[in-house]
XYZ file of C-alpha atoms in Angstrom:
511
model
C 5.242 -23.666 -5.561
C 4.674 -24.828 -1.996
C 6.331 -28.234 -2.375
C 9.158 -28.722 0.076
C 8.221 -25.760 2.288
C 8.997 -26.574 5.937
C 6.103 -26.397 8.417
C 3.666 -25.496 5.631
C 0.454 -25.994 7.709
C 1.682 -23.416 10.236
C 1.597 -20.746 7.534
C -2.035 -21.303 6.507
C -3.621 -18.621 8.747
C -1.345 -15.919 7.317
C -1.855 -17.132 3.752
C -5.624 -17.115 4.168
C -5.524 -13.659 5.771
C -3.472 -12.250 2.916
C -5.632 -13.719 0.147
C -8.793 -12.564 1.893
C -7.396 -9.020 2.243
C -6.588 -8.822 -1.478
C -9.976 -10.168 -2.518
C -11.711 -7.592 -0.320
C -9.519 -4.757 -1.587
C -9.984 -5.754 -5.249
C -13.476 -7.170 -5.893
C -12.611 -7.318 -9.594
C -9.847 -9.853 -8.872
C -11.563 -12.755 -10.658
C -11.679 -10.823 -13.937
C -7.915 -10.238 -13.795
C -6.439 -13.334 -12.120
C -7.947 -16.810 -12.382
C -7.813 -19.101 -9.358
C -4.670 -20.792 -10.659
C -2.816 -17.483 -10.874
C -3.924 -16.476 -7.379
C -2.730 -19.846 -6.083
C 0.640 -19.283 -7.747
C 1.047 -15.898 -6.089
C -0.037 -17.280 -2.718
C 2.566 -20.006 -3.204
C 5.181 -17.276 -3.528
C 3.976 -15.812 -0.241
C 4.256 -19.247 1.385
C 7.860 -19.458 0.220
C 8.627 -16.002 1.629
C 6.910 -16.712 4.958
C 8.836 -19.955 5.249
C 12.050 -18.011 4.707
C 11.401 -15.804 7.757
C 9.869 -18.437 10.045
C 11.839 -21.604 9.290
C 15.143 -20.666 10.993
C 13.518 -20.290 14.413
C 11.244 -23.300 13.877
C 14.005 -25.616 12.693
C 16.166 -24.561 15.635
C 13.446 -25.835 17.964
C 12.613 -28.880 15.876
C 16.218 -30.101 16.059
C 15.682 -30.586 19.801
C 12.282 -32.270 19.460
C 12.269 -35.700 21.182
C 11.835 -38.824 19.114
C 13.244 -37.515 15.828
C 14.550 -40.133 13.447
C 17.388 -37.798 12.604
C 18.889 -39.884 9.782
C 15.736 -41.299 8.222
C 14.017 -39.000 5.681
C 11.194 -41.546 5.294
C 10.020 -40.937 8.873
C 7.625 -38.102 9.689
C 6.114 -38.967 13.075
C 8.118 -36.466 15.126
C 7.735 -33.789 12.454
C 3.954 -34.177 12.363
C 3.727 -34.057 16.163
C 5.844 -30.903 16.217
C 3.714 -29.214 13.537
C 0.499 -30.191 15.322
C 1.822 -28.511 18.458
C 2.589 -25.327 16.526
C -0.861 -25.257 14.933
C -2.454 -25.919 18.304
C -0.980 -22.837 19.939
C 2.768 -23.309 19.935
C 3.301 -20.791 17.159
C 1.562 -18.078 19.175
C 3.793 -18.847 22.124
C 6.868 -18.640 19.925
C 5.846 -15.245 18.548
C 5.358 -14.109 22.127
C 8.888 -15.216 23.007
C 10.373 -13.753 19.810
C 8.393 -10.533 19.238
C 10.343 -9.551 16.117
C 9.172 -12.765 14.442
C 5.616 -11.416 14.449
C 6.904 -8.114 13.095
C 8.665 -9.671 10.093
C 5.763 -12.029 9.353
C 3.322 -9.103 9.292
C 5.777 -7.190 7.112
C 5.976 -10.012 4.562
C 2.178 -10.345 4.457
C 1.603 -6.572 4.116
C 4.218 -6.262 1.363
C 2.687 -9.171 -0.542
C -0.773 -7.609 -0.317
C 0.538 -4.271 -1.610
C 2.514 -5.903 -4.434
C -0.402 -8.116 -5.469
C -2.968 -5.314 -5.541
C -0.527 -3.216 -7.588
C -0.151 -6.113 -10.040
C -3.939 -6.441 -10.342
C -4.329 -2.710 -11.005
C -1.526 -2.671 -13.575
C -2.799 -5.731 -15.408
C -6.252 -4.180 -15.672
C -4.906 -0.808 -16.822
C -2.426 -2.240 -19.352
C -4.579 -5.057 -20.745
C -5.312 -3.140 -24.017
C -1.560 -2.924 -24.700
C -0.611 -6.383 -23.433
C -2.920 -8.233 -25.829
C -1.464 -6.932 -29.119
C 2.124 -6.752 -27.812
C 2.485 -10.088 -26.024
C -0.721 -11.986 -26.793
C -1.642 -11.754 -23.114
C -5.346 -11.755 -22.302
C -7.233 -11.561 -19.027
C -7.857 -13.279 -16.757
C -4.304 -14.541 -16.232
C -4.383 -18.311 -15.833
C -1.130 -18.965 -13.984
C 1.548 -16.959 -12.196
C 4.966 -17.672 -10.725
C 6.779 -15.150 -8.528
C 10.445 -15.512 -9.529
C 11.760 -12.798 -7.200
C 10.228 -10.034 -5.111
C 10.026 -7.856 -8.231
C 9.597 -10.349 -11.105
C 6.475 -12.391 -11.857
C 5.892 -14.626 -14.888
C 2.259 -14.646 -16.078
C 0.430 -16.940 -18.512
C -2.925 -16.453 -20.188
C -5.123 -19.562 -20.308
C -5.617 -19.140 -24.052
C -1.956 -18.688 -25.020
C -0.130 -20.812 -22.437
C 3.582 -20.744 -21.728
C 4.449 -20.085 -25.370
C 3.338 -16.463 -24.925
C 3.964 -15.726 -21.269
C 4.803 -12.199 -20.176
C 7.165 -11.090 -17.425
C 6.018 -8.364 -15.042
C 8.868 -6.318 -13.576
C 7.866 -4.238 -10.565
C 10.792 -1.885 -11.110
C 11.923 0.604 -13.764
C 12.802 -1.068 -17.076
C 14.562 1.771 -18.924
C 17.820 -0.200 -18.995
C 16.039 -3.162 -20.604
C 14.460 -0.787 -23.142
C 17.816 0.824 -23.932
C 19.585 -2.484 -24.422
C 16.812 -3.738 -26.702
C 17.178 -0.576 -28.812
C 20.942 -1.071 -28.932
C 20.534 -4.671 -30.129
C 18.116 -3.587 -32.851
C 20.636 -0.942 -33.977
C 23.401 -3.559 -34.172
C 21.145 -5.896 -36.143
C 20.312 -3.090 -38.604
C 24.021 -2.442 -39.182
C 24.313 -6.060 -40.185
C 25.817 -9.047 -38.397
C 26.510 -12.542 -39.621
C 23.830 -13.714 -37.174
C 20.704 -11.948 -35.997
C 20.415 -11.503 -32.236
C 17.243 -12.275 -30.322
C 15.690 -9.075 -28.942
C 12.907 -9.421 -26.336
C 10.061 -6.911 -26.469
C 9.894 -4.507 -23.512
C 6.925 -2.301 -22.614
C 7.905 0.579 -20.313
C 5.229 1.900 -17.979
C 7.232 4.440 -15.907
C 8.303 2.714 -12.724
C 7.461 -0.807 -13.883
C 7.159 -2.692 -17.134
C 6.426 -5.850 -19.106
C 8.801 -8.039 -21.065
C 8.615 -11.053 -23.349
C 9.088 -14.225 -21.347
C 12.121 -15.971 -22.801
C 11.485 -19.668 -22.355
C 14.719 -21.622 -22.025
C 14.904 -24.257 -24.750
C 18.612 -25.007 -24.718
C 21.621 -24.518 -26.940
C 20.560 -27.004 -29.607
C 22.752 -28.957 -31.986
C 25.002 -26.114 -33.173
C 26.955 -25.145 -30.061
C 29.494 -23.182 -32.103
C 26.771 -20.919 -33.519
C 25.394 -20.351 -30.024
C 28.833 -19.419 -28.666
C 29.455 -17.092 -31.590
C 26.264 -15.219 -30.645
C 27.398 -15.166 -27.012
C 30.641 -13.576 -28.169
C 28.680 -10.861 -29.950
C 26.686 -9.995 -26.843
C 29.762 -10.293 -24.634
C 31.517 -7.633 -26.728
C 28.610 -5.235 -26.247
C 28.411 -5.883 -22.500
C 32.171 -5.395 -22.125
C 32.270 -2.118 -24.057
C 29.312 -0.808 -22.045
C 31.293 -1.531 -18.885
C 28.574 -3.925 -17.794
C 28.520 -6.732 -15.281
C 26.298 -9.140 -13.382
C 25.653 -11.162 -16.543
C 25.519 -14.409 -14.599
C 23.430 -17.441 -15.422
C 20.357 -16.158 -13.622
C 20.263 -13.105 -15.888
C 20.807 -15.011 -19.143
C 18.458 -17.402 -20.910
C 19.115 -19.730 -23.828
C 16.258 -19.842 -26.331
C 16.440 -21.755 -29.615
C 20.211 -21.656 -29.563
C 20.343 -17.915 -28.895
C 21.558 -16.210 -25.722
C 19.290 -13.521 -24.271
C 20.092 -11.061 -21.489
C 16.841 -10.910 -19.511
C 18.041 -8.411 -16.894
C 19.991 -5.405 -18.178
C 20.060 -3.407 -14.915
C 23.858 -3.545 -14.523
C 24.972 -3.202 -18.152
C 26.227 0.291 -17.339
C 28.241 0.890 -14.179
C 29.763 3.983 -12.589
C 33.330 3.632 -11.346
C 35.905 5.739 -9.560
C 39.058 6.505 -11.509
C 41.205 5.368 -8.591
C 39.874 1.849 -8.138
C 41.328 0.214 -11.241
C 37.875 -0.366 -12.747
C 38.551 1.868 -15.742
C 40.266 -1.052 -17.437
C 37.964 -2.520 -20.066
C 37.986 -6.335 -19.933
C 35.475 -9.124 -20.591
C 36.600 -10.834 -17.366
C 34.491 -8.506 -15.185
C 31.248 -9.092 -17.091
C 30.175 -12.185 -15.160
C 29.681 -14.034 -18.441
C 33.043 -15.823 -18.411
C 34.138 -18.365 -15.790
C 36.634 -17.121 -13.221
C 38.349 -18.684 -10.229
C 35.793 -17.020 -7.937
C 32.647 -17.907 -9.889
C 32.167 -20.703 -12.363
C 28.855 -22.404 -11.546
C 26.794 -19.264 -12.089
C 28.729 -17.517 -14.852
C 26.763 -16.616 -17.970
C 28.356 -19.389 -20.019
C 26.748 -21.913 -17.670
C 23.299 -20.492 -18.438
C 22.291 -23.612 -20.351
C 22.787 -25.590 -17.132
C 21.403 -22.928 -14.832
C 19.721 -24.261 -11.752
C 18.373 -22.149 -8.933
C 20.264 -22.282 -5.679
C 19.346 -25.384 -3.672
C 16.738 -25.097 -0.957
C 18.009 -24.014 2.432
C 16.574 -27.170 3.959
C 17.522 -30.793 3.472
C 14.623 -33.301 3.626
C 11.916 -30.738 4.487
C 8.771 -32.149 6.044
C 10.515 -35.177 7.572
C 12.163 -36.100 10.855
C 15.568 -35.777 9.134
C 15.097 -32.132 8.158
C 18.055 -29.831 8.789
C 19.692 -26.730 7.397
C 21.846 -27.114 4.303
C 25.391 -25.869 4.984
C 26.830 -23.105 2.860
C 29.363 -24.183 0.264
C 32.669 -22.428 -0.083
C 32.888 -20.405 -3.336
C 36.321 -21.966 -3.798
C 34.944 -25.501 -3.685
C 34.630 -27.761 -6.695
C 32.128 -26.761 -9.336
C 29.100 -28.858 -10.183
C 30.095 -31.908 -12.246
C 27.850 -30.856 -15.142
C 29.500 -27.416 -15.295
C 32.987 -28.920 -15.029
C 32.171 -31.283 -17.898
C 30.791 -28.411 -19.975
C 34.008 -26.421 -19.785
C 36.303 -29.437 -20.088
C 34.687 -30.798 -23.258
C 36.311 -28.525 -25.865
C 37.786 -25.345 -24.346
C 39.823 -24.438 -27.427
C 36.884 -24.914 -29.804
C 34.538 -23.002 -27.499
C 37.047 -20.158 -27.284
C 37.354 -20.028 -31.091
C 33.588 -19.625 -31.449
C 33.357 -16.986 -28.706
C 36.259 -15.026 -30.130
C 34.758 -15.078 -33.638
C 31.567 -13.382 -32.452
C 33.467 -11.051 -30.142
C 35.769 -9.884 -32.954
C 32.851 -9.191 -35.285
C 31.041 -6.855 -32.888
C 34.180 -5.242 -31.473
C 35.316 -4.329 -34.988
C 31.852 -2.936 -35.727
C 32.183 -0.708 -32.647
C 35.665 0.383 -33.737
C 34.187 1.497 -37.077
C 30.779 2.838 -36.046
C 30.818 3.479 -32.294
C 27.645 2.811 -30.299
C 24.459 4.911 -29.980
C 24.791 5.281 -26.204
C 22.038 7.902 -26.178
C 19.545 5.008 -26.048
C 20.383 4.830 -22.330
C 19.899 8.565 -21.714
C 16.743 8.152 -19.595
C 17.933 5.053 -17.740
C 19.218 4.666 -14.201
C 21.448 1.571 -14.063
C 21.768 -0.341 -10.849
C 24.806 0.304 -8.655
C 26.191 -2.656 -6.697
C 27.898 -1.166 -3.648
C 28.154 -4.550 -1.967
C 27.481 -8.044 -3.226
C 23.875 -9.177 -2.940
C 25.190 -12.132 -0.972
C 26.451 -9.847 1.808
C 23.056 -8.186 2.147
C 21.199 -11.499 2.033
C 23.533 -13.061 4.572
C 22.939 -10.159 6.956
C 19.169 -10.294 6.523
C 19.204 -14.030 7.214
C 21.241 -13.509 10.387
C 18.594 -10.998 11.464
C 16.049 -13.836 11.273
C 17.840 -16.097 13.747
C 16.179 -16.577 17.134
C 18.748 -14.512 18.987
C 18.114 -11.519 16.722
C 14.333 -11.927 16.818
C 14.277 -11.705 20.608
C 14.038 -7.899 20.489
C 14.021 -4.971 18.083
C 17.353 -3.793 19.513
C 19.053 -7.111 18.815
C 17.744 -7.295 15.276
C 18.794 -3.703 14.645
C 22.297 -4.475 15.924
C 22.691 -7.234 13.316
C 21.817 -4.825 10.505
C 23.995 -2.087 11.971
C 26.930 -4.483 11.869
C 26.893 -4.371 8.060
C 26.045 -0.729 7.421
C 28.761 0.272 9.868
C 31.298 -1.000 7.331
C 31.918 1.290 4.321
C 30.741 -0.394 1.107
C 33.716 -1.942 -0.746
C 32.783 0.008 -3.885
C 33.412 3.245 -1.965
C 36.466 2.195 0.037
C 39.007 5.004 0.063
C 36.684 7.463 -1.649
C 36.145 10.941 -0.266
C 32.416 10.643 0.354
C 30.752 13.441 2.321
C 29.784 12.426 5.855
C 26.131 13.272 5.271
C 26.078 11.069 2.159
C 27.645 8.172 4.077
C 25.052 8.556 6.832
C 22.163 8.724 4.349
C 23.464 5.639 2.529
C 23.824 3.672 5.776
C 20.266 4.627 6.745
C 18.941 3.575 3.326
C 20.763 0.225 3.486
C 19.485 -0.393 7.004
C 15.915 0.493 6.019
C 15.964 -1.860 3.028
C 17.314 -4.800 5.026
C 14.802 -4.139 7.811
C 12.192 -4.648 5.072
C 13.971 -7.935 4.221
C 15.174 -6.554 0.886
C 18.495 -6.029 -0.833
C 18.915 -2.237 -1.232
C 18.239 -1.192 -4.810
C 20.773 1.553 -5.497
C 20.781 3.302 -8.862
C 22.446 6.248 -10.564
C 21.144 8.249 -13.542
C 23.094 7.179 -16.608
C 24.662 10.613 -17.061
C 24.810 11.857 -13.469
C 26.643 11.016 -10.236
C 23.748 11.205 -7.756
C 23.236 7.910 -5.953
C 19.639 6.895 -5.278
C 18.439 4.102 -2.999
C 14.962 2.691 -3.557
C 14.034 5.805 -5.531
C 15.293 8.373 -2.996
C 18.371 10.512 -3.689
C 21.158 9.812 -1.169
C 23.802 12.211 -2.449
C 26.553 12.728 -4.984
C 29.446 10.296 -5.274
C 32.987 11.020 -6.531
C 32.744 8.840 -9.620
C 32.435 8.805 -13.375
C 28.887 8.604 -14.599
C 27.857 5.226 -16.070
C 27.638 6.728 -19.566
C 30.946 8.562 -19.254
C 32.664 5.267 -18.507
C 30.954 3.555 -21.449
C 31.867 6.431 -23.772
C 35.494 6.054 -22.732
C 35.465 2.312 -23.394
C 33.862 2.750 -26.804
C 36.311 5.500 -27.748
C 39.273 3.348 -26.698
C 38.185 0.273 -28.677
C 41.242 -0.540 -30.835
C 42.658 -3.560 -32.663
C 45.262 -3.963 -29.912
C 42.567 -3.960 -27.233
C 40.602 -6.520 -29.227
C 43.583 -8.877 -29.286
C 43.984 -8.504 -25.498
C 40.307 -9.255 -24.938
C 40.417 -12.342 -27.137
C 43.448 -13.610 -25.213
C 41.524 -13.065 -21.956
C 38.563 -15.067 -23.304
C 40.813 -17.943 -24.328
C 42.547 -17.884 -20.956
C 39.250 -17.990 -19.081
C 38.018 -21.009 -21.061
C 41.273 -22.933 -20.765
C 41.459 -22.164 -17.046
C 37.862 -23.285 -16.487
C 38.632 -26.629 -18.065
C 40.665 -27.484 -14.942
C 38.550 -25.850 -12.239
C 36.374 -28.906 -11.753
C 39.286 -30.750 -10.147
C 40.238 -27.929 -7.754
C 39.968 -28.516 -4.009
C 37.072 -31.021 -4.060
C 37.499 -31.541 -0.315
C 36.142 -28.041 0.260
C 32.722 -28.965 -1.078
C 30.333 -30.090 1.660
C 26.956 -31.243 0.435
C 24.503 -33.013 2.738
C 21.690 -34.783 0.894
């Protein structure tokens, strides 16, 4: 977990402080988390601390004398630089950039709070976790995937029976699982894989879907994708990109259902039901991370090239219009017509089922789907700019960076008549989340129009409720619509077959 982390020795005092604080706060720790699991969680903290400290440190390291700037096998200058930081240079840097100390303390405090909550929840839910997931205590290993998702393994069951801890509400995951079971009971040509979800009011547990690949029968896999794609489309869902889809034993699984219902304003053109907005199909704007590339999914590359060497530097951002990864280009170019046939077959089967039977949308009645007012990339980009040296020089400068984003109306609300007090409350909530180094988590009750940010009501928006939009799509499912959707699927696959050759000169990759 800590491999490739720049300036790793500099982080040790904070890592030790955090682990010590958790052990003191929870003396029962050893009965819940074995040493390997604690080490995994501490590794996640190291990654997060590197995220907030590395920009300022790399900026200074690039000017360090004696660097072998083009030789990743050399480490002399790097080791001298790190030794200077450990010997007092880091304290001097925090003195010069006071906000750096603020964000480091914030990351450590948040990790301590999240880890103690995980310990408490594991202990409280252990009687239910054992029969449901085969999970026993103490947990042997842990990997923090995101700030709110941790994968946990018991030493006796191993990775075959890992469980996913979600430190957020899971009602949407529960509702989608119930919907899939309903569809399976109606009868499909192929049974869908339904992960088990245990809702604990504010957080939950889910079967860990271990990616094992598409297998030998790609057509069968794509037919199942088509089935799920039809459901996602008729729910009005999105964000079904490769990070939210796994491929297990030739079956696609949606592992994050937060955005499978979405509210939309009647004036913004988003009341048109189409599979092209799901995120599952390749488009000109996003091919590498679309859901159909899930079998090739790879996390975004590290921010740093050659970390821990004299040649270390920041990896440049790649234009979204640049050429796709060769493996993804080859995937879509192999047999676009055959792939489209398989997708369409599964899509037609489920769409026709919905035409005949509708969907039991009441399974989402208690859920609050996530609302994406801006792209996560915009929030993350702003937070990262707030971690540059210039922004860390003072609280006012860092605040100005965050204000620069929240001063712009969210694209999802552009042109809407939103009350001034709601706009102000939303801007404050966005600013507060980014100041905590987080992407704002906005939600809306499935059958209401009150926007909430991080659990606090912001105000009412002029929009259709998420369920009202889904009801409309289900009611309007017709044979003519089905034909249009199938044409869109075929067009997306045929178009993707040629995207790999588009504008390769735009791709800049330093390795």
